[in-house]
Tab-separated table of C-alpha atoms in Angstrom:
chain	number	residue	atom	x	y	z
A	1439	MET	CA	-4.354	20.607	17.388
A	1440	LEU	CA	-4.221	16.995	18.517
A	1441	LEU	CA	-0.655	16.348	17.340
A	1442	GLN	CA	1.023	19.720	17.672
A	1443	ASP	CA	4.835	19.423	17.588
A	1444	ARG	CA	4.720	15.646	17.198
A	1445	THR	CA	6.739	13.766	14.573
A	1446	ALA	CA	5.167	10.893	12.648
A	1447	ILE	CA	6.341	8.413	10.027
A	1448	VAL	CA	3.697	6.949	7.735
A	1449	TYR	CA	4.749	3.869	5.751
A	1450	GLY	CA	2.717	3.325	2.619
A	1451	ALA	CA	1.912	7.036	2.535
A	1452	GLY	CA	1.539	6.986	-1.238
A	1453	GLY	CA	-1.488	4.722	-0.959
A	1454	PRO	CA	-5.018	5.882	-0.155
A	1455	ILE	CA	-5.012	4.680	3.477
A	1456	GLY	CA	-1.542	5.934	4.333
A	1457	GLY	CA	-2.175	9.186	2.510
A	1458	ALA	CA	-5.393	9.784	4.440
A	1459	ALA	CA	-3.616	9.241	7.744
A	1460	ALA	CA	-0.683	11.446	6.732
A	1461	ARG	CA	-2.959	14.319	5.752
A	1462	ALA	CA	-4.870	14.048	9.023
A	1463	PHE	CA	-1.678	13.951	11.088
A	1464	ALA	CA	-0.392	17.061	9.338
A	1465	ARG	CA	-3.721	18.837	9.740
A	1466	GLU	CA	-3.485	18.184	13.473
A	1467	GLY	CA	-0.035	19.768	13.664
A	1468	ALA	CA	2.387	16.860	13.220
A	1469	ARG	CA	5.560	16.899	11.174
A	1470	VAL	CA	4.968	13.973	8.824
A	1471	VAL	CA	7.502	11.803	7.040
A	1472	LEU	CA	5.930	10.096	4.030
A	1473	ALA	CA	7.638	6.766	3.431
A	1474	GLY	CA	7.158	4.470	0.464
A	1475	ARG	CA	8.893	2.697	-2.369
A	1476	THR	CA	7.741	5.067	-5.129
A	1477	ARG	CA	8.461	8.773	-4.876
A	1478	ALA	CA	5.976	9.572	-7.630
A	1479	ALA	CA	3.188	8.337	-5.364
A	1480	LEU	CA	4.471	10.266	-2.343
A	1481	ASP	CA	5.029	13.680	-3.930
A	1482	PRO	CA	1.310	14.456	-4.493
A	1483	VAL	CA	0.571	13.710	-0.830
A	1484	ALA	CA	3.400	15.995	0.260
A	1485	ALA	CA	2.133	18.713	-2.079
A	1486	ALA	CA	-1.410	18.414	-0.722
A	1487	ILE	CA	-0.129	18.736	2.833
A	1488	ALA	CA	2.071	21.729	1.975
A	1489	ALA	CA	-0.823	23.427	0.165
A	1490	VAL	CA	-2.770	23.700	3.411
A	1491	GLY	CA	0.199	24.785	5.501
A	1492	GLY	CA	1.330	21.391	6.793
A	1493	THR	CA	4.825	19.988	7.060
A	1494	ALA	CA	5.831	16.831	5.195
A	1495	GLU	CA	9.029	15.138	4.090
A	1496	VAL	CA	9.347	12.371	1.529
A	1497	ALA	CA	11.494	9.256	1.944
A	1498	GLU	CA	11.859	6.442	-0.582
A	1499	VAL	CA	12.010	3.390	1.660
A	1500	ASP	CA	11.067	-0.266	1.267
A	1501	ALA	CA	9.382	-1.156	4.566
A	1502	LEU	CA	10.644	-4.733	4.231
A	1503	ASP	CA	14.287	-3.604	4.119
A	1504	GLU	CA	15.672	-3.797	7.658
A	1505	ALA	CA	18.627	-1.464	7.143
A	1506	ALA	CA	16.548	1.121	5.284
A	1507	VAL	CA	13.810	1.161	7.923
A	1508	ASP	CA	16.329	1.542	10.741
A	1509	ALA	CA	18.140	4.334	8.887
A	1510	LEU	CA	14.893	6.199	8.264
A	1511	ALA	CA	13.803	6.118	11.905
A	1512	ASP	CA	17.290	7.056	13.097
A	1513	GLY	CA	17.452	9.975	10.684
A	1514	VAL	CA	14.006	11.303	11.578
A	1515	ALA	CA	14.761	11.139	15.303
A	1516	ALA	CA	18.102	12.849	14.791
A	1517	ARG	CA	16.665	15.684	12.676
A	1518	HIS	CA	13.607	16.383	14.783
A	1519	GLY	CA	14.779	15.337	18.208
A	1520	ARG	CA	11.980	12.801	18.644
A	1521	LEU	CA	9.802	10.210	16.931
A	1522	ASP	CA	6.270	10.066	18.301
A	1523	VAL	CA	4.101	8.116	15.874
A	1524	SER	CA	4.748	5.258	13.463
A	1525	PHE	CA	1.876	4.161	11.225
A	1526	ASN	CA	2.324	1.215	8.867
A	1527	ALA	CA	-0.283	0.949	6.111
A	1528	ILE	CA	1.622	-0.945	3.425
A	1529	GLY	CA	-0.163	-3.611	1.427
A	1530	VAL	CA	0.726	-7.260	1.957
A	1531	GLY	CA	0.469	-8.337	-1.686
A	1532	ASP	CA	-2.012	-11.107	-1.048
A	1533	VAL	CA	-3.349	-13.529	-3.651
A	1534	GLN	CA	-6.967	-14.375	-2.927
A	1535	GLN	CA	-7.862	-17.934	-3.881
A	1536	PRO	CA	-9.536	-20.908	-2.155
A	1537	LEU	CA	-7.100	-22.842	0.007
A	1538	LEU	CA	-7.442	-25.964	-2.145
A	1539	GLU	CA	-6.270	-24.016	-5.183
A	1540	ILE	CA	-3.630	-21.591	-3.878
A	1541	SER	CA	0.066	-22.416	-3.973
A	1542	ALA	CA	2.040	-22.646	-0.755
A	1543	GLU	CA	4.150	-19.691	-1.826
A	1544	ASP	CA	1.154	-17.454	-2.496
A	1545	PHE	CA	-0.480	-18.531	0.754
A	1546	VAL	CA	2.542	-17.773	2.935
A	1547	GLN	CA	3.665	-14.576	1.210
A	1548	PRO	CA	1.190	-12.093	2.796
A	1549	VAL	CA	1.747	-13.619	6.230
A	1550	ALA	CA	5.511	-13.182	5.935
A	1551	THR	CA	5.135	-9.653	4.564
A	1552	ALA	CA	2.729	-8.493	7.267
A	1553	VAL	CA	4.782	-9.920	10.117
A	1554	ARG	CA	8.132	-8.695	8.809
A	1555	THR	CA	7.162	-5.141	7.948
A	1556	GLN	CA	5.170	-4.552	11.130
A	1557	PHE	CA	8.028	-5.939	13.216
A	1558	LEU	CA	10.729	-3.916	11.464
A	1559	THR	CA	8.932	-0.568	11.449
A	1560	THR	CA	7.774	-0.959	15.041
A	1561	ARG	CA	11.190	-1.944	16.344
A	1562	ALA	CA	12.864	0.955	14.557
A	1563	ALA	CA	10.421	3.423	16.130
A	1564	VAL	CA	10.287	1.913	19.618
A	1565	ARG	CA	14.062	2.202	19.950
A	1566	HIS	CA	13.578	5.981	19.915
A	1567	MET	CA	10.307	6.056	21.821
A	1568	ILE	CA	11.672	4.241	24.861
A	1569	PRO	CA	14.161	7.002	25.885
A	1570	GLN	CA	11.466	9.678	25.551
A	1571	ARG	CA	8.977	7.471	27.453
A	1572	PHE	CA	6.296	8.130	24.869
A	1573	GLY	CA	5.156	6.893	21.499
A	1574	VAL	CA	2.306	5.453	19.461
A	1575	ILE	CA	2.494	2.546	17.033
A	1576	LEU	CA	-0.440	2.218	14.658
A	1577	MET	CA	-1.053	-0.809	12.468
A	1578	PHE	CA	-3.762	-1.026	9.824
A	1579	GLY	CA	-5.885	-3.987	8.795
A	1580	GLY	CA	-6.043	-6.283	11.803
A	1581	GLY	CA	-8.121	-9.402	12.138
A	1582	GLY	CA	-11.314	-10.440	13.866
A	1583	PRO	CA	-13.255	-13.627	14.590
A	1584	GLN	CA	-14.945	-13.793	11.190
A	1585	THR	CA	-13.593	-14.825	7.824
A	1586	GLN	CA	-14.940	-15.792	4.429
A	1587	PRO	CA	-13.996	-18.249	1.691
A	1588	GLY	CA	-11.381	-17.539	-0.915
A	1589	LEU	CA	-9.099	-15.150	0.954
A	1590	GLY	CA	-5.977	-17.251	0.644
A	1591	GLY	CA	-3.453	-16.157	3.270
A	1592	LEU	CA	-4.896	-12.674	3.800
A	1593	LYS	CA	-6.964	-13.385	6.906
A	1594	ILE	CA	-4.125	-15.367	8.450
A	1595	ALA	CA	-1.796	-12.425	7.758
A	1596	LEU	CA	-4.191	-10.012	9.473
A	1597	ASP	CA	-4.504	-12.299	12.483
A	1598	ALA	CA	-0.715	-12.618	12.652
A	1599	MET	CA	-0.475	-8.824	12.670
A	1600	GLU	CA	-2.651	-8.791	15.770
A	1601	GLY	CA	-0.189	-11.135	17.446
A	1602	VAL	CA	2.630	-8.726	16.608
A	1603	ARG	CA	0.572	-5.902	18.090
A	1604	ARG	CA	-0.090	-7.744	21.348
A	1605	GLN	CA	3.558	-8.723	21.817
A	1606	TRP	CA	4.871	-5.199	21.175
A	1607	ALA	CA	2.243	-3.670	23.459
A	1608	CYS	CA	3.321	-6.012	26.241
A	1609	GLU	CA	7.024	-5.278	25.877
A	1610	ALA	CA	6.874	-1.549	25.066
A	1611	GLY	CA	4.042	-0.582	27.401
A	1612	PRO	CA	6.229	-0.150	30.509
A	1613	TYR	CA	8.071	2.597	28.609
A	1614	GLY	CA	4.916	4.548	27.769
A	1615	VAL	CA	4.592	3.259	24.215
A	1616	ARG	CA	1.086	2.420	22.995
A	1617	VAL	CA	0.346	-0.089	20.202
A	1618	VAL	CA	-3.034	-0.103	18.460
A	1619	THR	CA	-4.476	-1.707	15.333
A	1620	MET	CA	-7.119	-0.073	13.154
A	1621	VAL	CA	-9.598	-2.648	11.845
A	1622	THR	CA	-11.951	-2.131	8.941
A	1623	GLY	CA	-14.220	-4.319	6.872
A	1624	GLY	CA	-13.032	-2.423	3.812
A	1625	VAL	CA	-12.817	1.154	2.570
A	1626	PRO	CA	-14.387	1.312	-0.907
A	1627	GLU	CA	-12.705	4.652	-1.660
A	1628	SER	CA	-9.364	2.877	-1.457
A	1629	ILE	CA	-10.211	0.381	-4.221
A	1630	PRO	CA	-8.299	1.436	-7.353
A	1631	ASP	CA	-10.178	2.108	-10.558
A	1632	GLY	CA	-10.134	-0.890	-12.832
A	1633	TYR	CA	-9.738	-3.356	-9.969
A	1634	GLY	CA	-12.259	-6.080	-10.728
A	1635	PRO	CA	-15.950	-5.326	-10.275
A	1636	LYS	CA	-15.332	-2.275	-8.091
A	1637	GLU	CA	-18.992	-1.369	-7.648
A	1638	GLU	CA	-19.896	-4.929	-6.685
A	1639	ILE	CA	-17.080	-5.060	-4.152
A	1640	ALA	CA	-18.149	-1.733	-2.639
A	1641	ALA	CA	-21.754	-2.916	-2.418
A	1642	SER	CA	-20.644	-6.119	-0.732
A	1643	ILE	CA	-18.623	-4.193	1.849
A	1644	THR	CA	-21.563	-1.904	2.587
A	1645	GLY	CA	-24.006	-4.801	2.752
A	1646	ALA	CA	-21.965	-6.488	5.461
A	1647	THR	CA	-22.182	-3.517	7.831
A	1648	LEU	CA	-24.701	-2.935	10.586
A	1649	LEU	CA	-24.913	0.796	9.913
A	1650	GLY	CA	-25.592	0.567	6.201
A	1651	ARG	CA	-22.557	2.712	5.413
A	1652	VAL	CA	-18.799	2.296	5.296
A	1653	ALA	CA	-15.720	4.075	6.567
A	1654	THR	CA	-14.418	6.779	4.252
A	1655	LEU	CA	-10.797	7.778	3.827
A	1656	ALA	CA	-11.589	10.879	5.881
A	1657	ASP	CA	-12.839	8.588	8.657
A	1658	VAL	CA	-9.592	6.639	8.515
A	1659	GLY	CA	-7.550	9.821	8.912
A	1660	ASP	CA	-9.720	11.241	11.698
A	1661	VAL	CA	-9.596	8.057	13.761
A	1662	ALA	CA	-5.864	7.601	13.187
A	1663	ALA	CA	-5.170	11.148	14.392
A	1664	PHE	CA	-7.322	10.629	17.470
A	1665	VAL	CA	-5.654	7.332	18.392
A	1666	ALA	CA	-2.208	8.894	17.908
A	1667	SER	CA	-3.103	11.761	20.234
A	1668	ASP	CA	-3.073	12.075	24.006
A	1669	ARG	CA	-6.855	11.924	24.016
A	1670	ALA	CA	-6.460	8.185	23.425
A	1671	ARG	CA	-3.692	7.796	26.020
A	1672	THR	CA	-5.518	4.957	27.801
A	1673	MET	CA	-5.665	2.788	24.664
A	1674	THR	CA	-3.062	0.124	23.990
A	1675	SER	CA	-2.909	-3.549	23.009
A	1676	ALA	CA	-6.289	-2.916	21.408
A	1677	THR	CA	-8.049	-2.744	18.097
A	1678	VAL	CA	-10.008	0.303	16.991
A	1679	ASN	CA	-12.900	-1.016	14.954
A	1680	ILE	CA	-14.047	1.290	12.145
A	1681	SER	CA	-15.923	-1.391	10.199
A	1682	CYS	CA	-19.385	0.089	10.858
A	1683	GLY	CA	-20.328	-3.240	12.413
A	1684	ALA	CA	-19.093	-5.501	9.628
A	1685	ILE	CA	-16.565	-7.005	12.023
A	1686	VAL	CA	-17.888	-8.052	15.412
A	1687	ASP	CA	-15.415	-7.430	18.201
A	1688	HIS	CA	-14.076	-10.277	20.307
């Protein structure tokens, strides 16, 4: 197993992306802490992991709450003796409108959310990873050179996240801590039912790829588990592009 005896926290584990990563981590042998604001969304993920023999705990935590994030990481490290992986997949609550129409508040909000939550969850984990000289920070939804009209502050938020990733990789790297962002052009499976023209959105995501197909939730989990494992030990301050060619690397 790629993550045997490792301990991982997954923020946003009640969502489709976080849940996929959590299930993959557990399948590969990790003890997984499922963190999110709504326990009702976390319990089914924990049950699915337990049903196949995995180990999962549930923690109701707002990933924007500094004290709560610190307390969660401290508690996990104390209970398990280590904290090896921190994966933040929370949504940034973006409002997608043309820049000439969007309010300043709606434009700035996803940028502030992305930067704050990625900073807080990374700092809380790195404090425990430094003494053990090992750890992996995973972020989800980074940027790229392309954009499109009408995204409001979303693309700026994703680009800002990449800046957070580069800075943490620089400062935590000497202690053996790796920091990587997973980049995707969209995962249609993660689009909730009833969200706009779902089929049209999925077709648009697929049409933008070079491979004529898109990443599935299973792909997200598989790649996350690989990046979190020692098989990816040479990867840091980097993006892992699972967009099937929709996003062209720098």
